[in-house]
mmCIF file of C-alpha atoms and ligand atoms in Angstrom:
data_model
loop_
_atom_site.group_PDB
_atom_site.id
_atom_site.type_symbol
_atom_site.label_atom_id
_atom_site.label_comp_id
_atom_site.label_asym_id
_atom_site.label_seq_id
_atom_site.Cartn_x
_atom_site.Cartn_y
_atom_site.Cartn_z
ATOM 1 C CA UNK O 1 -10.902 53.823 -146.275
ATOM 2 C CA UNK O 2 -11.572 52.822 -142.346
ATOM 3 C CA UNK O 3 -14.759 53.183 -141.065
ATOM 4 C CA UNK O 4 -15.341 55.615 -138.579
ATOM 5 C CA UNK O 5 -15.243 54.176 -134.855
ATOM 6 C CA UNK O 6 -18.740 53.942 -132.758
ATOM 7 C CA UNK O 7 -19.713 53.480 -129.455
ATOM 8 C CA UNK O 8 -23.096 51.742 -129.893
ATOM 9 C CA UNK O 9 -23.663 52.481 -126.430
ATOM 10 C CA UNK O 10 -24.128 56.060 -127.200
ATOM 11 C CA UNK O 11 -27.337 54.939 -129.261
ATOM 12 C CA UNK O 12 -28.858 54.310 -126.419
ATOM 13 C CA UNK O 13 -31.577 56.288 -124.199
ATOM 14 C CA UNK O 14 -31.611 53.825 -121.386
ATOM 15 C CA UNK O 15 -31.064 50.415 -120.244
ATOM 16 C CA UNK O 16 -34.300 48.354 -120.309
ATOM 17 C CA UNK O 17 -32.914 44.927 -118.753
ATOM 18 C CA UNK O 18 -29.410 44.779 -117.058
ATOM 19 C CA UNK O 19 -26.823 41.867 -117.389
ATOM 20 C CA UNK O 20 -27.845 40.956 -114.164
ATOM 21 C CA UNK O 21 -31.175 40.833 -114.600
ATOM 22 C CA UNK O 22 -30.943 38.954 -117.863
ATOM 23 C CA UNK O 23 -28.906 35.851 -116.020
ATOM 24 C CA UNK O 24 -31.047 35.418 -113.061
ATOM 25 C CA UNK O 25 -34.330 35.922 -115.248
ATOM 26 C CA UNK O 26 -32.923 33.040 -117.524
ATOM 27 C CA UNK O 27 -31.783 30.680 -114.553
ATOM 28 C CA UNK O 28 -35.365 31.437 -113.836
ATOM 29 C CA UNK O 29 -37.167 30.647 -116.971
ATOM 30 C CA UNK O 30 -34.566 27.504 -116.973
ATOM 31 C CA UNK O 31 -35.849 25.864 -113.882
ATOM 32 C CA UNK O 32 -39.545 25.818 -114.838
ATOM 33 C CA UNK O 33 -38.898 24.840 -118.151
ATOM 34 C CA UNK O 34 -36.730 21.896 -116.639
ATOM 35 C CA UNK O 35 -39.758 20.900 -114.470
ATOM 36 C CA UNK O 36 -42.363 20.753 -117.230
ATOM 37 C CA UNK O 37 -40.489 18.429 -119.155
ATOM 38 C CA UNK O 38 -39.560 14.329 -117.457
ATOM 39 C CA UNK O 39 -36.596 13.315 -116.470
ATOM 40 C CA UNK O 40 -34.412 12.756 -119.426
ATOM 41 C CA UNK O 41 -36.840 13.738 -122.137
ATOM 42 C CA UNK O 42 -35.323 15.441 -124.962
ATOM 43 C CA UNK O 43 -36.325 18.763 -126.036
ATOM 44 C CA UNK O 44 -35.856 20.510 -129.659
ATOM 45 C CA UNK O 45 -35.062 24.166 -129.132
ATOM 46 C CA UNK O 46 -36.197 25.824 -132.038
ATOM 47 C CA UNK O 47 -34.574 29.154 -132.134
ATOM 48 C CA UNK O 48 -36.008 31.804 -134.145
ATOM 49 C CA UNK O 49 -32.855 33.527 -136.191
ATOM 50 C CA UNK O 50 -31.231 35.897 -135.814
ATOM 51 C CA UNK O 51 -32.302 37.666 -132.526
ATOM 52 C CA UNK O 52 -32.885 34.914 -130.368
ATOM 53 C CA UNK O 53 -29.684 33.040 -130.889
ATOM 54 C CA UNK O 54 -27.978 34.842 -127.553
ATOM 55 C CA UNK O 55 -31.042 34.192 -125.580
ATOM 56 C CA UNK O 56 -31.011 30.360 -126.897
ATOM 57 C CA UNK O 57 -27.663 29.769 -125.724
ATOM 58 C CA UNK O 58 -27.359 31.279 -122.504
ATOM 59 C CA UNK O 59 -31.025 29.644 -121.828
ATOM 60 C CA UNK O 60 -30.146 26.449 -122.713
ATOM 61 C CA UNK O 61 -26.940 25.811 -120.782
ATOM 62 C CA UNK O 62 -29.421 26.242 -117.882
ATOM 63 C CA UNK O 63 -31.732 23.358 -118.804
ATOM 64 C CA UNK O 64 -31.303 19.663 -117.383
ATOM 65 C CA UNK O 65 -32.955 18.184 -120.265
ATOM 66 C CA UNK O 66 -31.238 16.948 -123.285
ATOM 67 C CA UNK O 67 -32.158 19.532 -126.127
ATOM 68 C CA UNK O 68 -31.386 19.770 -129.929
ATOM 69 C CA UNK O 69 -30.540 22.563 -131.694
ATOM 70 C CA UNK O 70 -32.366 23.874 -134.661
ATOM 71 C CA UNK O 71 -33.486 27.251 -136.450
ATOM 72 C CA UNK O 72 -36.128 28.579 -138.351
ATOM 73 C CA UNK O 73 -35.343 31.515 -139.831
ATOM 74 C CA UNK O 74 -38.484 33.888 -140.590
ATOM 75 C CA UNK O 75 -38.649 37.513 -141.811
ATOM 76 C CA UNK O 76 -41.776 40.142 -142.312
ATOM 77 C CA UNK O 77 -41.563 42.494 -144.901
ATOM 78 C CA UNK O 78 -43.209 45.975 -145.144
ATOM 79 C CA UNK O 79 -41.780 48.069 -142.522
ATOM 80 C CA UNK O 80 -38.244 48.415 -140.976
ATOM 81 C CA UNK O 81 -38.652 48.004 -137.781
ATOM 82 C CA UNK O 82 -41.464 45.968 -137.084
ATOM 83 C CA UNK O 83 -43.576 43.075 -138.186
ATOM 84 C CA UNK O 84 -45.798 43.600 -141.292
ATOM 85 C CA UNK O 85 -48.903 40.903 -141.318
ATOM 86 C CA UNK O 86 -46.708 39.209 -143.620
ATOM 87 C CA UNK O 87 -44.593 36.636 -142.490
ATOM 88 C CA UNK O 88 -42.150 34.719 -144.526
ATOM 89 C CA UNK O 89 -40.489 31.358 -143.715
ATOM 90 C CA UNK O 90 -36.810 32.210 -144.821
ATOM 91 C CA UNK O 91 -35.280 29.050 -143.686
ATOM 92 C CA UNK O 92 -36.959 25.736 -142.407
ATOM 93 C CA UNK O 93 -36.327 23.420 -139.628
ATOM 94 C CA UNK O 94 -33.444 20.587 -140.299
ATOM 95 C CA UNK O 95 -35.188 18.327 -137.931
ATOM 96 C CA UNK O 96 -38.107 16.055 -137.937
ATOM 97 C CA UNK O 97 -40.545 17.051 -135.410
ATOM 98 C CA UNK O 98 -42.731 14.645 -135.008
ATOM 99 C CA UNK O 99 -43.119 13.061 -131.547
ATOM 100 C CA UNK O 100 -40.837 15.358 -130.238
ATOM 101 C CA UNK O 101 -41.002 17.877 -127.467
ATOM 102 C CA UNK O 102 -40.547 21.385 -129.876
ATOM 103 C CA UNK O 103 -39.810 24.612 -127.798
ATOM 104 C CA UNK O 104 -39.850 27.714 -129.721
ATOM 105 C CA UNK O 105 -36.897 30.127 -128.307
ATOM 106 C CA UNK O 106 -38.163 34.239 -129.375
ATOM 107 C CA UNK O 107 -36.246 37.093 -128.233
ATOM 108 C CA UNK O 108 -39.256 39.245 -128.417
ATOM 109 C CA UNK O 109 -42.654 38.998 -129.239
ATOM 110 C CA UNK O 110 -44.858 42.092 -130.477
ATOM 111 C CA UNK O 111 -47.768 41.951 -132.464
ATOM 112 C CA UNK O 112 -47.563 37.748 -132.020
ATOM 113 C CA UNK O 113 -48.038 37.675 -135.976
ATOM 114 C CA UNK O 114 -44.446 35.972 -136.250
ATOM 115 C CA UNK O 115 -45.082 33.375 -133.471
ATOM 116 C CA UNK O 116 -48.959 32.735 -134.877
ATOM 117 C CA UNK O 117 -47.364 31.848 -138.150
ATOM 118 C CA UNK O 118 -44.333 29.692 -136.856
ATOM 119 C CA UNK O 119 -46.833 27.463 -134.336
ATOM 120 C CA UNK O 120 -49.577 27.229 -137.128
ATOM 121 C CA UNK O 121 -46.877 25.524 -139.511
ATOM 122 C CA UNK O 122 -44.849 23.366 -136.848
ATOM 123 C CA UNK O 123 -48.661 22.083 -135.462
ATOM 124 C CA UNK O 124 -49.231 20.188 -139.372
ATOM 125 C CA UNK O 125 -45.563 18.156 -138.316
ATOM 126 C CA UNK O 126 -47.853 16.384 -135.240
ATOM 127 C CA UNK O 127 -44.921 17.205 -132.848
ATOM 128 C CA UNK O 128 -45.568 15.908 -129.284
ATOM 129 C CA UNK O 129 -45.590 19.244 -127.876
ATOM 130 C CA UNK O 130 -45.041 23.067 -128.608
ATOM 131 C CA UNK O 131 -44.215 25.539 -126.144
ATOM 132 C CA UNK O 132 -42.613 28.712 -126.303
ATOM 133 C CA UNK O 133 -40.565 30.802 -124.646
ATOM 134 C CA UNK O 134 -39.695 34.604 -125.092
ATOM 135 C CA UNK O 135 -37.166 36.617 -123.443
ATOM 136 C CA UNK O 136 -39.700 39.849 -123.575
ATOM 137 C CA UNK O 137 -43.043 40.684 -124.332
ATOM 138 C CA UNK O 138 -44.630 43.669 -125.413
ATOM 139 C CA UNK O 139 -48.378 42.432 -124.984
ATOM 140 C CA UNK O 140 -49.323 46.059 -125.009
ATOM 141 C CA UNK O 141 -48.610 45.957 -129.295
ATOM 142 C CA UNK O 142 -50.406 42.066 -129.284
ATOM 143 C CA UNK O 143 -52.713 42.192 -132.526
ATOM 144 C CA UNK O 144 -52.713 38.059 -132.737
ATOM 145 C CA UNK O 145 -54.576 37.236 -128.995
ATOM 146 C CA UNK O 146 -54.277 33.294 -129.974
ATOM 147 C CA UNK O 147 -50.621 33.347 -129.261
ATOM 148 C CA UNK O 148 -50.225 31.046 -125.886
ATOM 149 C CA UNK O 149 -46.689 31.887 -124.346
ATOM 150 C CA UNK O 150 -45.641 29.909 -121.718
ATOM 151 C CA UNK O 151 -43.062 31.332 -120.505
ATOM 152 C CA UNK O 152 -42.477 34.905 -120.196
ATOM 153 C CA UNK O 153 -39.231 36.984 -119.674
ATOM 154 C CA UNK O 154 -39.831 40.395 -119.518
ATOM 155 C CA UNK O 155 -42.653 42.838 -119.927
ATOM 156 C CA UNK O 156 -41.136 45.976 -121.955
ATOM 157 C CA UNK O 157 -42.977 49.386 -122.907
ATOM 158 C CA UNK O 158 -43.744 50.124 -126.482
ATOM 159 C CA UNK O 159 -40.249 51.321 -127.300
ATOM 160 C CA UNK O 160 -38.168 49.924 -129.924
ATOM 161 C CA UNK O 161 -35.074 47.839 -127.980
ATOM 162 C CA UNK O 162 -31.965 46.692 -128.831
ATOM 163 C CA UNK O 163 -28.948 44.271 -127.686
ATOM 164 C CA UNK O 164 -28.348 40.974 -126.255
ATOM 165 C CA UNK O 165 -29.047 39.225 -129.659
ATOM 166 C CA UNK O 166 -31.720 42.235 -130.837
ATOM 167 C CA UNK O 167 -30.274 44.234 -133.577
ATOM 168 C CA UNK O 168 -31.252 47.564 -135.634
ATOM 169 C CA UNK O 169 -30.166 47.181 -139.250
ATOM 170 C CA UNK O 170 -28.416 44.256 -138.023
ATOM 171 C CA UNK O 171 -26.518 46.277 -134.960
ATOM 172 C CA UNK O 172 -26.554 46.354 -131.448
ATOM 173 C CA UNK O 173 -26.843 42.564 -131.038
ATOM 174 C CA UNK O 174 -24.015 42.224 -128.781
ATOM 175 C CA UNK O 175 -24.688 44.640 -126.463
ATOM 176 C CA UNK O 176 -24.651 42.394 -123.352
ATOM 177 C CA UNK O 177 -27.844 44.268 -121.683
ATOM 178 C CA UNK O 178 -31.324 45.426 -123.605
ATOM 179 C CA UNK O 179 -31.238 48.907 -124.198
ATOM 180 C CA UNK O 180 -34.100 51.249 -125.637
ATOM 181 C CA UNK O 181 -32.554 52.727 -129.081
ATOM 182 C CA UNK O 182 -32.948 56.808 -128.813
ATOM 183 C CA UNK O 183 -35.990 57.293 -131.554
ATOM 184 C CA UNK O 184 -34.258 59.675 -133.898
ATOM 185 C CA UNK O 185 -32.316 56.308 -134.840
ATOM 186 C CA UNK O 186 -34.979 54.531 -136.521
ATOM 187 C CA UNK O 187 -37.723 56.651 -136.269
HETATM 188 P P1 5GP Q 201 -44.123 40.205 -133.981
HETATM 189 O O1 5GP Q 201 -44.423 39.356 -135.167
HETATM 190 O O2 5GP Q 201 -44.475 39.598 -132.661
HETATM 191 O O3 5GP Q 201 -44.730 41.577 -134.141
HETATM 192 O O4 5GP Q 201 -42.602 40.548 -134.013
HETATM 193 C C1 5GP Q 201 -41.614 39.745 -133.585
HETATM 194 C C2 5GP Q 201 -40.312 40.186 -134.218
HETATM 195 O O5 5GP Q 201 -40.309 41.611 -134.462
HETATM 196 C C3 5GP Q 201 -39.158 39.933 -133.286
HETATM 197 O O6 5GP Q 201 -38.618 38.657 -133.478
HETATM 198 C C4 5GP Q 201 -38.206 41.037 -133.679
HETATM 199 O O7 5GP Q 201 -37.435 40.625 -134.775
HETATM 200 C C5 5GP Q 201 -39.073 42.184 -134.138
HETATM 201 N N1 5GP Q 201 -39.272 43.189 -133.063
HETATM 202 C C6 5GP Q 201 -40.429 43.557 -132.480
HETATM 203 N N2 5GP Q 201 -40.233 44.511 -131.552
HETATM 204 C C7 5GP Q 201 -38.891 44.740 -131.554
HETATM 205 C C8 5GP Q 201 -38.048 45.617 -130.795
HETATM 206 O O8 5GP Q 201 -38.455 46.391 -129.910
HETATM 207 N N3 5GP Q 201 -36.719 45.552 -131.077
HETATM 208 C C9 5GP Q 201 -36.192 44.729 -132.024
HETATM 209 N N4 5GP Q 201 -34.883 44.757 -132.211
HETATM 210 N N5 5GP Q 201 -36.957 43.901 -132.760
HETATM 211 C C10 5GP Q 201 -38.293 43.897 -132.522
#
């Protein structure tokens, strides 16, 4: 049996964030994260699986500091498509974070319950620092205000998006552009 032949880009209502505008927004995002950090100072990227793996790789190519790789992988379970207040640590870092620069790499942040939970556990590892970095924001759905972001992609509407590492039911991730999925989808 061969399964039957898609074009994800029919799932889609509209493009959110072009190509474009994803490469110079990273370059972007790059150069002030660059600047914060000295010359030479290593940073440890913590990516936060699977969505922001893209974003993580494009973004760090762009960096002058030396960075480290690792991933936390961290899942919420309740609803489909979004965050539930309960967040699960799935898989753990590999590296030992303290006295070390930590910058958390998100592809999106919603409600902030995810990030709130991920910062709260790498603070009790006394890392030198912890900033974070998302490629969008939704601050319209925030629920957990604490949630410090330091650097900020893009704004999006409340709309449930998809592509450049962002997935429904695990598709969609390599569309090379964020698109808003049409609602009867996952609705
Ligand atoms: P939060 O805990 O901030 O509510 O949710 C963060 C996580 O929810 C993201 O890492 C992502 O997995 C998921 N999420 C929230 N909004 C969207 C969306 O519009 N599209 C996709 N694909 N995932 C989303």
């Amino acid at each position: 049996m061969t399964n039957p032949k898609t074009d994800m880009r029919d799932d889609i209502k509209e493009v959110v964030v072009s190509e474009q505008e994803i490469k110079a927004e990273n370059k972007r995002l790059a150069a002030k994260i660059s600047s914060h950090y000295d010359d030479g100072e290593e940073v440890i990227m913590v990516g936060i699986l699977r969505g922001a793996v893209i974003f993580m790789a494009d973004l760090a190519r762009e960096i002058d500091s030396p960075v480290i790789f690792d991933f936390m992988d961290v899942s919420s379970y309740g609803k489909d498509a979004y965050t539930s207040g309960n967040v699960r640590i799935i898989k753990d870092l590999e590296e030992n974070i303290e006295g070390k620069h930590v910058l958390i790499v998100e592809d999106i942040i919603d409600t902030g319950l995810t990030m709130k939970r991920v910062v709260n556990l790498l603070q009790t590892r006394d890392p030198a620092s912890i900033k974070i970095v998302t490629l969008l924001d939704k601050p319209e759905r925030r629920v957990q205000k604490k949630v410090q972001v330091d650097y900020n992609g893009f704004e999006v509407p409340d709309e449930f998006v998809v592509g450049y590492g962002l997935d429904y039911a695990e598709k969609y991730r390599n569309l090379p552009f964020i698109g808003a999925l049409k609602e009867h989808l996952y609705s």
